[in-house]
CSV table of C-alpha atoms in Angstrom, one decimal:
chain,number,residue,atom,x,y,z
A,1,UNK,CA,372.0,40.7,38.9
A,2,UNK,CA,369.5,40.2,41.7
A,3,UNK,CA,369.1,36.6,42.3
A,4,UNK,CA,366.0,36.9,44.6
A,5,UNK,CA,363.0,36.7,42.5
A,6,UNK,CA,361.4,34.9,45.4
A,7,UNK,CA,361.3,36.5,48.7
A,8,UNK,CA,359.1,34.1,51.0
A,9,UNK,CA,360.4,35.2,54.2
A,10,UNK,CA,360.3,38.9,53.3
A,11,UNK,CA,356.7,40.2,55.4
A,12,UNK,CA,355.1,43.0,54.7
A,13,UNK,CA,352.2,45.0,56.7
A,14,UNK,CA,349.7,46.5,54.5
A,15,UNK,CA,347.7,49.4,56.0
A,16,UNK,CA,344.9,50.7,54.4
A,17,UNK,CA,341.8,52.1,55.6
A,18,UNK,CA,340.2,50.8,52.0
A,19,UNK,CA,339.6,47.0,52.6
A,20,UNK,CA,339.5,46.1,49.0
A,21,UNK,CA,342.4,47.9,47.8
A,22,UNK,CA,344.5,46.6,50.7
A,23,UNK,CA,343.3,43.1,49.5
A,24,UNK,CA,344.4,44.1,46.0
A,25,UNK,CA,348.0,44.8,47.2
A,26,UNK,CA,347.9,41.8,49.4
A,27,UNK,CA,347.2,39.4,46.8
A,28,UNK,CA,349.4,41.1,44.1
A,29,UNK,CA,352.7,40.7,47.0
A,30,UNK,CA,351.3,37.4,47.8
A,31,UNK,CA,352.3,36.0,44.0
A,32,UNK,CA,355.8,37.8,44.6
A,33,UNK,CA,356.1,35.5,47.7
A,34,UNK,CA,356.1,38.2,50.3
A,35,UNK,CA,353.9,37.2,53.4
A,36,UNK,CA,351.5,40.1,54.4
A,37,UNK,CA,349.7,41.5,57.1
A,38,UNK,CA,347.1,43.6,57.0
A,39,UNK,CA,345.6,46.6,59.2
A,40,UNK,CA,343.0,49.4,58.2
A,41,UNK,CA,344.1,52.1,61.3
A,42,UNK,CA,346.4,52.7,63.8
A,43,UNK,CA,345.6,50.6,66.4
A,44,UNK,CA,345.2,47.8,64.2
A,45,UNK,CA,348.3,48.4,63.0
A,46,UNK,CA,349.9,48.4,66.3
A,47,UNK,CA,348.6,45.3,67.4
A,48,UNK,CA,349.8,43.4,64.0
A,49,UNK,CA,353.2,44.3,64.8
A,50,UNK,CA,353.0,43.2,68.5
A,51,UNK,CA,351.3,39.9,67.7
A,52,UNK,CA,353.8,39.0,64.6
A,53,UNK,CA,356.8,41.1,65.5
A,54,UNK,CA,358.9,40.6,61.9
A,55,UNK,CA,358.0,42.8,59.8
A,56,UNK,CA,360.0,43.6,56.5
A,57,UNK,CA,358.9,46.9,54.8
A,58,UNK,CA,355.1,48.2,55.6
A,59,UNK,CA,352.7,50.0,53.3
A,60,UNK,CA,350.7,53.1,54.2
A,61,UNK,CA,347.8,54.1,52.1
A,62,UNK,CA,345.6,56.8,52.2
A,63,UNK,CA,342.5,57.2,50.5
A,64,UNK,CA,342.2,60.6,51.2
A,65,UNK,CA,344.3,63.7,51.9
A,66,UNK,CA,344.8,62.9,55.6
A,67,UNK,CA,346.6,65.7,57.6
A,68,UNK,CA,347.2,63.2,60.8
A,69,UNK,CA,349.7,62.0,58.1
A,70,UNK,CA,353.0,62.8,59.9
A,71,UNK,CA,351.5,62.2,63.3
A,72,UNK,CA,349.9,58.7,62.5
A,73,UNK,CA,353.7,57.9,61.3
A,74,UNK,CA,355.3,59.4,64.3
A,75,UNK,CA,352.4,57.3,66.8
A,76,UNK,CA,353.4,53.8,65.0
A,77,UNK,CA,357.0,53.9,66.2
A,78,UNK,CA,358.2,51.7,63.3
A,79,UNK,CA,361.8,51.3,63.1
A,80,UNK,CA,361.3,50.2,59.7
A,81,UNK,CA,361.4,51.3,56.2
A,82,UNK,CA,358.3,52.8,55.7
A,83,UNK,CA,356.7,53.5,52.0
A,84,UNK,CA,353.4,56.2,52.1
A,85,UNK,CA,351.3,55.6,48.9
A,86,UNK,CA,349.0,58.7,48.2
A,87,UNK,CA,345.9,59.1,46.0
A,88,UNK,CA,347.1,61.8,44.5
A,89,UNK,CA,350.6,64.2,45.0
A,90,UNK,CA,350.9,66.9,47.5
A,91,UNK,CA,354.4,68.4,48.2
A,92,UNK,CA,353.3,69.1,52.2
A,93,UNK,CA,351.7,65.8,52.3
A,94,UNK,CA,355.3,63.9,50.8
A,95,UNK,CA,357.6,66.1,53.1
A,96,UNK,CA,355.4,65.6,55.6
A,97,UNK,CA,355.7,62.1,55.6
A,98,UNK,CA,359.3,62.0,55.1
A,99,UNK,CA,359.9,64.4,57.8
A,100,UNK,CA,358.0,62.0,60.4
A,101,UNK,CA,360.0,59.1,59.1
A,102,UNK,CA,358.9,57.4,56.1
A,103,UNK,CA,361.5,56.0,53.7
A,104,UNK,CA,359.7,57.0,50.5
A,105,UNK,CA,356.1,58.1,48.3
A,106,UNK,CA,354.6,56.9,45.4
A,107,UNK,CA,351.8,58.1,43.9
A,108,UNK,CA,348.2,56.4,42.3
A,109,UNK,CA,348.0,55.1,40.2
A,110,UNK,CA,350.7,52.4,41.0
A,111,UNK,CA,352.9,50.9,39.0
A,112,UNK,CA,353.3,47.3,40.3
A,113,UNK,CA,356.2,46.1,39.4
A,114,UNK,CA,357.7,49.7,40.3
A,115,UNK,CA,355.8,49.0,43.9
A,116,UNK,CA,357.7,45.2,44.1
A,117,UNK,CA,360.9,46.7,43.2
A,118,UNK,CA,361.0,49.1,46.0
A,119,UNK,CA,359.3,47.1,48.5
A,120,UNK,CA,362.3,44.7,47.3
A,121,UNK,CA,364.8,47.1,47.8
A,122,UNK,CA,363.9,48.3,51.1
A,123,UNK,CA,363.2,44.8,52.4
A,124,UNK,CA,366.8,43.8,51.4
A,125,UNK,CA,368.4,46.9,53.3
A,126,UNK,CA,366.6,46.5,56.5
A,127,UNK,CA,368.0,42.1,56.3
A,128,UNK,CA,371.4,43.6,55.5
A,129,UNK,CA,370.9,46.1,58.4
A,130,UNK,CA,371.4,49.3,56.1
A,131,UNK,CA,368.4,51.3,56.8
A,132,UNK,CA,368.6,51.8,60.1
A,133,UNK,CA,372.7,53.4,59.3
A,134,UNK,CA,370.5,55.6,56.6
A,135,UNK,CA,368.1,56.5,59.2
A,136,UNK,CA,370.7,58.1,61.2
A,137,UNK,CA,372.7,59.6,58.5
A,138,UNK,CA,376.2,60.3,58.7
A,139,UNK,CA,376.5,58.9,62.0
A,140,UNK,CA,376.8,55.9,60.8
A,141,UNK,CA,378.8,56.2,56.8
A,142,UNK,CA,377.1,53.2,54.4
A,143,UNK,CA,379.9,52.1,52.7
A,144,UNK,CA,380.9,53.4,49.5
A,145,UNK,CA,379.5,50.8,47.3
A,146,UNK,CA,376.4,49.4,48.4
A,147,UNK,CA,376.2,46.8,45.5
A,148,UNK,CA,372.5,47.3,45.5
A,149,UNK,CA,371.4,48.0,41.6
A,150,UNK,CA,370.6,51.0,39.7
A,151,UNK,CA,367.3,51.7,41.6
A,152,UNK,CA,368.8,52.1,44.9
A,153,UNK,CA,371.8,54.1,43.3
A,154,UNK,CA,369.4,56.7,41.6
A,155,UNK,CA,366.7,56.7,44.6
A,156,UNK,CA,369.0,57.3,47.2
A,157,UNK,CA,372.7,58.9,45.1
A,158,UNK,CA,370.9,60.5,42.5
A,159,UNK,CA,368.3,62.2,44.4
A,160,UNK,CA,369.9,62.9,47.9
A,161,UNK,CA,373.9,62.8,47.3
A,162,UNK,CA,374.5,60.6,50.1
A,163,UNK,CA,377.5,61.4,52.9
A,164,UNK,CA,381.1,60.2,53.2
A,165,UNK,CA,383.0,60.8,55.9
A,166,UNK,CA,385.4,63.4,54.7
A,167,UNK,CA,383.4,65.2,52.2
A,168,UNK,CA,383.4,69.1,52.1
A,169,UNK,CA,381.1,71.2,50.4
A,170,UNK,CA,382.5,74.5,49.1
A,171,UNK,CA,386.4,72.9,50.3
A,172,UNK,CA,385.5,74.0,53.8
A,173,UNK,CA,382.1,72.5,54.8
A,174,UNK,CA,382.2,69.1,56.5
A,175,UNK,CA,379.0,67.4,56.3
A,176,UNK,CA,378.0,66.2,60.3
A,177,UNK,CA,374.4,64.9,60.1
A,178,UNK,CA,371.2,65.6,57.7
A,179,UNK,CA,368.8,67.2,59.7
A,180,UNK,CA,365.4,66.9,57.3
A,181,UNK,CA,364.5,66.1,54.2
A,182,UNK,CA,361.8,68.1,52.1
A,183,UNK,CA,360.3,68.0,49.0
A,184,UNK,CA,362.7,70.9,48.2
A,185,UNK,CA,365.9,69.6,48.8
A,186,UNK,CA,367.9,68.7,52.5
A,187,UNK,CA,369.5,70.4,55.6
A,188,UNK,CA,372.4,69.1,56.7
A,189,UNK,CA,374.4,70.0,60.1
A,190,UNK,CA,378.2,71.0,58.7
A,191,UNK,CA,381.2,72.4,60.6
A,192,UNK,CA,383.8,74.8,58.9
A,193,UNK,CA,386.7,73.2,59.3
A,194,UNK,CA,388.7,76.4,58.2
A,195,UNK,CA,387.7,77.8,61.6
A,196,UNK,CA,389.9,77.3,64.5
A,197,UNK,CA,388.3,76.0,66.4
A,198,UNK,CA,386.0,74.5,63.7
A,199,UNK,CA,382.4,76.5,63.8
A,200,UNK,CA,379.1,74.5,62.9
A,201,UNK,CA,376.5,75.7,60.3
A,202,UNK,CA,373.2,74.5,58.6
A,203,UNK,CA,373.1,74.0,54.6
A,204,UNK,CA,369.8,74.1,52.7
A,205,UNK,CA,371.0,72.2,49.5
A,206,UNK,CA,367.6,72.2,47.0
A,207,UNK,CA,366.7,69.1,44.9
A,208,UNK,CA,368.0,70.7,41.8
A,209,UNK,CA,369.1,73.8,40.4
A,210,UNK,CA,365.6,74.6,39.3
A,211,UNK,CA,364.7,75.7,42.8
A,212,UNK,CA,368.3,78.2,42.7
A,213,UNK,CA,365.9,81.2,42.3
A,214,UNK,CA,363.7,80.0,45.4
A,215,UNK,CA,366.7,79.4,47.6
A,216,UNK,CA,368.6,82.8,46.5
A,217,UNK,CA,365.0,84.6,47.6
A,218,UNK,CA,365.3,83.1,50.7
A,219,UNK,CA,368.6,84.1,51.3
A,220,UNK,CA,367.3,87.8,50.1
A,221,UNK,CA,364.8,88.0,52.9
A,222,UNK,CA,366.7,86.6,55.9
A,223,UNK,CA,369.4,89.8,55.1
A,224,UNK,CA,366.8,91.7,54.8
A,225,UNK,CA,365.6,90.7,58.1
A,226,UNK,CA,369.0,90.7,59.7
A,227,UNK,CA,369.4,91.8,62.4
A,228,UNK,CA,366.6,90.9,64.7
A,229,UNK,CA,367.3,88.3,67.2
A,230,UNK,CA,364.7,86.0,66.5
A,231,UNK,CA,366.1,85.6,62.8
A,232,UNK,CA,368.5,83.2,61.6
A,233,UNK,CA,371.5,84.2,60.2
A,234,UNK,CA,372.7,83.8,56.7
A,235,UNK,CA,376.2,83.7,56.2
A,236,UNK,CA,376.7,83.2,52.5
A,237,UNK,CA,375.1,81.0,49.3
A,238,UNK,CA,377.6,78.6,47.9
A,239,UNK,CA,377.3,76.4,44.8
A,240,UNK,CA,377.3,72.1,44.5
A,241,UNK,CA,377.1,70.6,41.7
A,242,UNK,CA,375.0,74.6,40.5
A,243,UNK,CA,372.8,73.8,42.9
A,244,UNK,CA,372.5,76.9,45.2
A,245,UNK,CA,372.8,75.8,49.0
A,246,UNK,CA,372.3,78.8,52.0
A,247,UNK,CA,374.9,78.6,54.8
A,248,UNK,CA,372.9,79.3,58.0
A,249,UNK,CA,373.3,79.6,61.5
A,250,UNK,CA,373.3,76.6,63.5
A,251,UNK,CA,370.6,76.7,66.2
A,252,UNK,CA,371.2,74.6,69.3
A,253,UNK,CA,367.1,73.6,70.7
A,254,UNK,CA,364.1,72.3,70.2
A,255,UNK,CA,361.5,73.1,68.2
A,256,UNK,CA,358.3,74.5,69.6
A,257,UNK,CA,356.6,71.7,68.6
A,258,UNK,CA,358.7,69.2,70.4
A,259,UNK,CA,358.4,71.8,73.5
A,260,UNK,CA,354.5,71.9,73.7
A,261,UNK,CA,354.6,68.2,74.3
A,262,UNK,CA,354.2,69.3,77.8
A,263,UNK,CA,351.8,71.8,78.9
A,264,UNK,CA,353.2,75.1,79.2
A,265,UNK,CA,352.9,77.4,82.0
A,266,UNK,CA,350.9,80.7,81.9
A,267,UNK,CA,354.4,83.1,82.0
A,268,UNK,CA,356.3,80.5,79.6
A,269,UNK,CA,353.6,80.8,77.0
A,270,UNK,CA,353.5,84.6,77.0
A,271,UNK,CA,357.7,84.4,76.7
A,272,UNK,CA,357.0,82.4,73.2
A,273,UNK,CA,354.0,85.1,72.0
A,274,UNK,CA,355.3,88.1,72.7
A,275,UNK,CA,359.0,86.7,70.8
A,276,UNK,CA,356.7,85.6,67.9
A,277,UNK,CA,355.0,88.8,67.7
A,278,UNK,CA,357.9,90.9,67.9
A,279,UNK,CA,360.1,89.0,65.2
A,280,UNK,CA,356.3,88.9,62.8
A,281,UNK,CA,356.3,92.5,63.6
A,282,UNK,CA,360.0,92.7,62.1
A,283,UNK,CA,359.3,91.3,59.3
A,284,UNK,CA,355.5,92.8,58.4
A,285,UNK,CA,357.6,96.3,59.0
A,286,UNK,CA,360.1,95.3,56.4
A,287,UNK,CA,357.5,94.1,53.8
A,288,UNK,CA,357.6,90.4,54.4
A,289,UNK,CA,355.1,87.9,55.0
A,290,UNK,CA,356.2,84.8,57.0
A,291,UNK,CA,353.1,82.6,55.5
A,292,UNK,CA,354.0,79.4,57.2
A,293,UNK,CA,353.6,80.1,61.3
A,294,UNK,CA,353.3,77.2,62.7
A,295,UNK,CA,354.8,75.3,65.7
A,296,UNK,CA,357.0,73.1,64.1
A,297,UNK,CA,358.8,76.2,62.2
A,298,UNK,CA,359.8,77.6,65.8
A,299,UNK,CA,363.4,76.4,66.8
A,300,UNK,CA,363.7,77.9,70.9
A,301,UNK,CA,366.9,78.1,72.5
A,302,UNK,CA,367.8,76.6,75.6
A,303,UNK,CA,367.9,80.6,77.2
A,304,UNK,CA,364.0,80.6,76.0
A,305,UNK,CA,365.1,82.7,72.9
A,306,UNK,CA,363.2,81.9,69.8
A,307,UNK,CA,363.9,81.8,65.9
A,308,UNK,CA,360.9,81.5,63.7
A,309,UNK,CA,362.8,79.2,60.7
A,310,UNK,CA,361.6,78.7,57.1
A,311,UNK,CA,361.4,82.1,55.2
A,312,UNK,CA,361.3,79.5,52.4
A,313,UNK,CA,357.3,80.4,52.0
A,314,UNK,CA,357.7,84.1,53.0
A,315,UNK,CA,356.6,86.2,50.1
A,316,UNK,CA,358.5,90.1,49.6
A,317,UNK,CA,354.9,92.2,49.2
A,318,UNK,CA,356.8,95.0,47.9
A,319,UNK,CA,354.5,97.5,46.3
A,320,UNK,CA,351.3,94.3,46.3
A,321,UNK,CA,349.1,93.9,49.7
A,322,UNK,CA,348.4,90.8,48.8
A,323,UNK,CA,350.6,87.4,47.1
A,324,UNK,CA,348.7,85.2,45.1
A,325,UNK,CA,349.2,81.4,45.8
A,326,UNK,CA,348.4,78.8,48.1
A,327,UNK,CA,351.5,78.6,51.0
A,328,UNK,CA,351.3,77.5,54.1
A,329,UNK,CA,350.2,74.2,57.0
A,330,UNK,CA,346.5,73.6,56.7
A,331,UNK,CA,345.4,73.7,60.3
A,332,UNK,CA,347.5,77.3,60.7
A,333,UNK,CA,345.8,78.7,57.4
A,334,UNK,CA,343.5,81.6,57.2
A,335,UNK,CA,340.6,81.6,55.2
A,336,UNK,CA,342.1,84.1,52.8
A,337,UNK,CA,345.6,82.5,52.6
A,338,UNK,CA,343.2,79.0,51.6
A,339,UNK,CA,341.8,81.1,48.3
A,340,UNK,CA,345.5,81.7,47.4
A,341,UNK,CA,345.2,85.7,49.1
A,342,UNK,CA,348.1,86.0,51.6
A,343,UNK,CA,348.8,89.1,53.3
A,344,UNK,CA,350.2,90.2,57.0
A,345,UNK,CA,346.9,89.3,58.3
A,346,UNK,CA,347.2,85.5,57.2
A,347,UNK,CA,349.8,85.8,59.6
A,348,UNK,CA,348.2,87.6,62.5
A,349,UNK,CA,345.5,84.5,61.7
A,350,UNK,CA,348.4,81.8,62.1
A,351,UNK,CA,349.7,83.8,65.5
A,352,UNK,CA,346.1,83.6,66.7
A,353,UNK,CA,345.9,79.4,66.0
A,354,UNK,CA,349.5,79.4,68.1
A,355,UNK,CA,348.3,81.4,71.0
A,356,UNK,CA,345.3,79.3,70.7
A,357,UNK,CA,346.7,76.1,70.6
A,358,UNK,CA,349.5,77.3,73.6
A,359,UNK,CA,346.8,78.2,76.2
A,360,UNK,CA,344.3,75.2,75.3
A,361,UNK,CA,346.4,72.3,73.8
A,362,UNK,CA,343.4,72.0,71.0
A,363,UNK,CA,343.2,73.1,67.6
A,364,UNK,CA,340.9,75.9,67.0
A,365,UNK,CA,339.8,74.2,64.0
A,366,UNK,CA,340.5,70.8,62.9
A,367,UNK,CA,339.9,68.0,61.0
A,368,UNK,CA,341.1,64.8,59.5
A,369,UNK,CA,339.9,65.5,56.2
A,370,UNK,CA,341.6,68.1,54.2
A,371,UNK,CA,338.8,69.6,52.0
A,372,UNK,CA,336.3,69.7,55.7
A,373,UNK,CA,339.3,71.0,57.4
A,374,UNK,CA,338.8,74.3,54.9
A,375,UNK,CA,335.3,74.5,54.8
A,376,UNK,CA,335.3,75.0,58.5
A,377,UNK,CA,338.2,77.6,58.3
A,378,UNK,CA,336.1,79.2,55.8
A,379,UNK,CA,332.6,79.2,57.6
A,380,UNK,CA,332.8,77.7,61.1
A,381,UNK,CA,333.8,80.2,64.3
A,382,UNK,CA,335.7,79.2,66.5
A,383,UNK,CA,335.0,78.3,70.1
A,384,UNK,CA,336.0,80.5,72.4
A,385,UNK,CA,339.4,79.0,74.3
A,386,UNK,CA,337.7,79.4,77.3
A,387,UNK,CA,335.7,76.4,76.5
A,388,UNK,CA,339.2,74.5,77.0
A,389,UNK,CA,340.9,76.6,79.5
A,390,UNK,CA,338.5,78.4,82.3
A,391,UNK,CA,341.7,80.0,83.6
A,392,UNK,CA,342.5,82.1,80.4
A,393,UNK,CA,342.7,86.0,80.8
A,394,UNK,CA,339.5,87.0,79.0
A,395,UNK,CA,341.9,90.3,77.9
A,396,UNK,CA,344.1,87.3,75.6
A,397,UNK,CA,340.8,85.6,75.0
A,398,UNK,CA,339.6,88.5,73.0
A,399,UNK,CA,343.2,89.6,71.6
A,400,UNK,CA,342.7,85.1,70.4
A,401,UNK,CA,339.3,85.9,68.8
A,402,UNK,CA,340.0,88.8,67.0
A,403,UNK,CA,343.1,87.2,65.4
A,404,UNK,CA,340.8,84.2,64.4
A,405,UNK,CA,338.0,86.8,63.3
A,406,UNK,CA,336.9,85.2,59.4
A,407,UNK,CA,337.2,88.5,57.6
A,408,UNK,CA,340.5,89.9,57.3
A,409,UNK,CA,339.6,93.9,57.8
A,410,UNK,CA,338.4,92.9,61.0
A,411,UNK,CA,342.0,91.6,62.8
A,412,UNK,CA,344.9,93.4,63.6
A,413,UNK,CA,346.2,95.2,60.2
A,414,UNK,CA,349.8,92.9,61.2
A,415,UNK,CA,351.5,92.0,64.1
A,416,UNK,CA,353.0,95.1,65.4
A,417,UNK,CA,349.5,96.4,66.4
A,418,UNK,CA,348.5,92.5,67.6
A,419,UNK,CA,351.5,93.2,70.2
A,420,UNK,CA,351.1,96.6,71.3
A,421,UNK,CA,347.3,95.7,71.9
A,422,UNK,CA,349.1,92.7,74.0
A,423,UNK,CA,351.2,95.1,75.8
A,424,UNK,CA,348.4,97.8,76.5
A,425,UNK,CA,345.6,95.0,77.9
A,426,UNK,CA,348.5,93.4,79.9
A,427,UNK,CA,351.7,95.7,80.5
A,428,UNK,CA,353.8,92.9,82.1
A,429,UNK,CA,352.7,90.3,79.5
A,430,UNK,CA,355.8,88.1,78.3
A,431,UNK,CA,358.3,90.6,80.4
A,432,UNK,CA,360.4,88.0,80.9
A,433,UNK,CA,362.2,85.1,78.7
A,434,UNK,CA,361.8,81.9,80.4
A,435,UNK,CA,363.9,78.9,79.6
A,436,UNK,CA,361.4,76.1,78.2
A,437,UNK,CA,363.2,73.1,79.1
């Protein structure tokens, strides 16, 4: 039994971009006896928590579908449990948000008491000091029985099965550390312990055994893409709890998108394109589209060596051109791919946003608003990259452009002929792997 109904020292920060919503939640808290705070952007937001300094849980609600979602999270540093409140559910916007750091989604409309029981929950974990141990996973084992009630037990157990530190999955798999959490289940760093010396792998476990038949086709196209280097390996598909997790390589690195933090030189951008190209150009031979090229789905060695990751949105074309759904990370989608039409082109398109984003640092469409965001993928050209980056070879400027071009017949037909046109304009272009960091 909890016996807290009162939590006057509990703070929470509101932030809301809707004044009279946020004052809504701020007065319904307020008659719980939580103190809040209150902020309606970032920089607000920021200056609430250096001015009070205690905060509890926070609240972040959007309005709209905001795709500076995981970046907004990842700018307000908040080493505390974070729930994201959207106006309506999107998987990408919910893993997003998770990924970045948040503790947990609901959706509108709210149920209050639902809201004050979670806000409760969390508040009481980060006083006890056990969300910053869950933050970091394994690292640091909660202990076996929280004593928190059957909310946190079915949140947290039920949903994510969460670590001890001898469990083995499959009688051989020791889980390490969880490296992300998705809306379609977990990864976790594991070692074989079987090995001598012990070996380390990734799991994918899915959220249920309704998504078996999604992981097993992922499995299905990474051997049919083995054997190219820029391909993770799959090892084998074991069962927990008939749930069907993939045992993958481990890949020591960083993604691309932690990489491009810093500007990249001429010679180390070509070493990433001409990799990307090459493994694209794997796959489009062998009938697969990748459908979700993007920065953050790039792990790169310390050698320079890339992987693209994720096949979990890749699509088998088989005797079809074309797959019909909506897959992929707005700001790398092609106008085609946004109308639910993917095919190798979408990903020449997402290749051409990569290149374009490597030699400028700028989007070549953007925009905070999702439903803008498309109607200028849809309508709007793109500047030219020059407009960013005088320096550019106007040979990869065009090769940029024609990737970009609106109409699929009119780029490269996939990315074996968006490479050899690489290699023919500029013969010594990406000759050499470069080490990124």
């Amino acid at each position: 039994m909890d016996r807290t109904p009162y939590v006057k020292k509990r703070i929470v920060l509101v932030i809301d971009s809707d004044r009279i919503r946020g004052g809504k939640l701020k007065k319904n808290l307020n008659k719980y006896g939580y103190r809040v705070y209150t902020a309606m952007d970032l920089k607000e937001a920021r200056r609430t928590l250096e001015e009070k300094k205690k905060i509890d849980v926070a609240l972040l609600c959007l309005k709209r579908f905001d795709l500076t979602l995981e970046q907004f999270i990842k700018d307000l540093k908040l080493a505390k449990p974070m729930i994201v409140i959207l106006e309506s559910f999107s998987e990408e916007l919910a893993a997003s948000a998770l990924k970045a750091g948040a503790a947990d989604f609901l959706t509108c409309p709210i149920d209050a008491k639902e809201l004050i029981k979670r806000i409760g929950v969390y508040a009481r974990m980060e006083n006890d000091g056990d969300y910053a141990r869950l933050r970091i996973g394994v690292r640091a084992p909660m202990e076996k029985d929280s004593g928190y009630p059957g909310f946190w037990k079915r949140l947290f157990r039920g949903l994510y099965p969460r670590p001890t530190e001898n469990e083995l999955l499959d009688l051989r798999y020791e889980k390490l550390n969880r490296l992300g959490i998705g809306s379609f289940g977990e990864v976790w760093k594991v070692k074989d312990v079987t090995k001598d010396p012990p070996e380390n792998f990734v799991v994918k476990i899915p959220l249920n055994k309704n998504l078996n038949a999604k992981f097993e086709k992922e499995a299905r196209i990474l051997r049919h893409l083995a054997g190219h280097e820029g391909v993770p390996k799959v090892f084998e598909i074991i069962e927990i709890m008939k749930k069907k997790a993939l045992v993958q390589e481990f890949i020591v690195g960083k993604t691309l998108y932690e990489v491009i933090e810093r500007d990249l030189e001429e010679k180390e951008v070509e070493s990433v394109v001409i990799q990307l190209t090459d493994v694209v150009a794997h796959a489009h031979d062998i009938g697969v589209v990748h459908r979700d090229i993007k920065p953050e789905n790039v792990m790169v060695r310390p050698n320079g060596i890339i992987k693209l990751l994720d096949f979990g949105a890749a699509k088998e074309l088989k005797e079809k051109e074309m797959s019909a759904t909506v897959t992929g990370s707005r700001p790398y989608m092609a106008p085609e791919q946004i109308m639910g039409k993917s095919q190798r082109r979408s990903d020449v398109w997402a290749i051409g946003v990569v290149m374009y984003v490597l030699y400028t640092g700028m989007y070549p469409f953007y925009h905070e608003v999702e439903k803008v965001l498309m109607d200028i993928i849809l309508r709007v050209p793109p500047s030219p990259p020059s407009k960013f980056n005088e320096a550019l070879d106007h040979k990869v400027e065009r090769i940029i452009m024609k990737c970009l071009e609106k109409k699929p017949d009119n780029r490269y037909p996939n990315a074996k002929e968006l490479k050899e046109d690489l290699l023919a304009s500029i013969p010594d272009y990406g000759k050499k792997i470069l080490p990124l960091y």
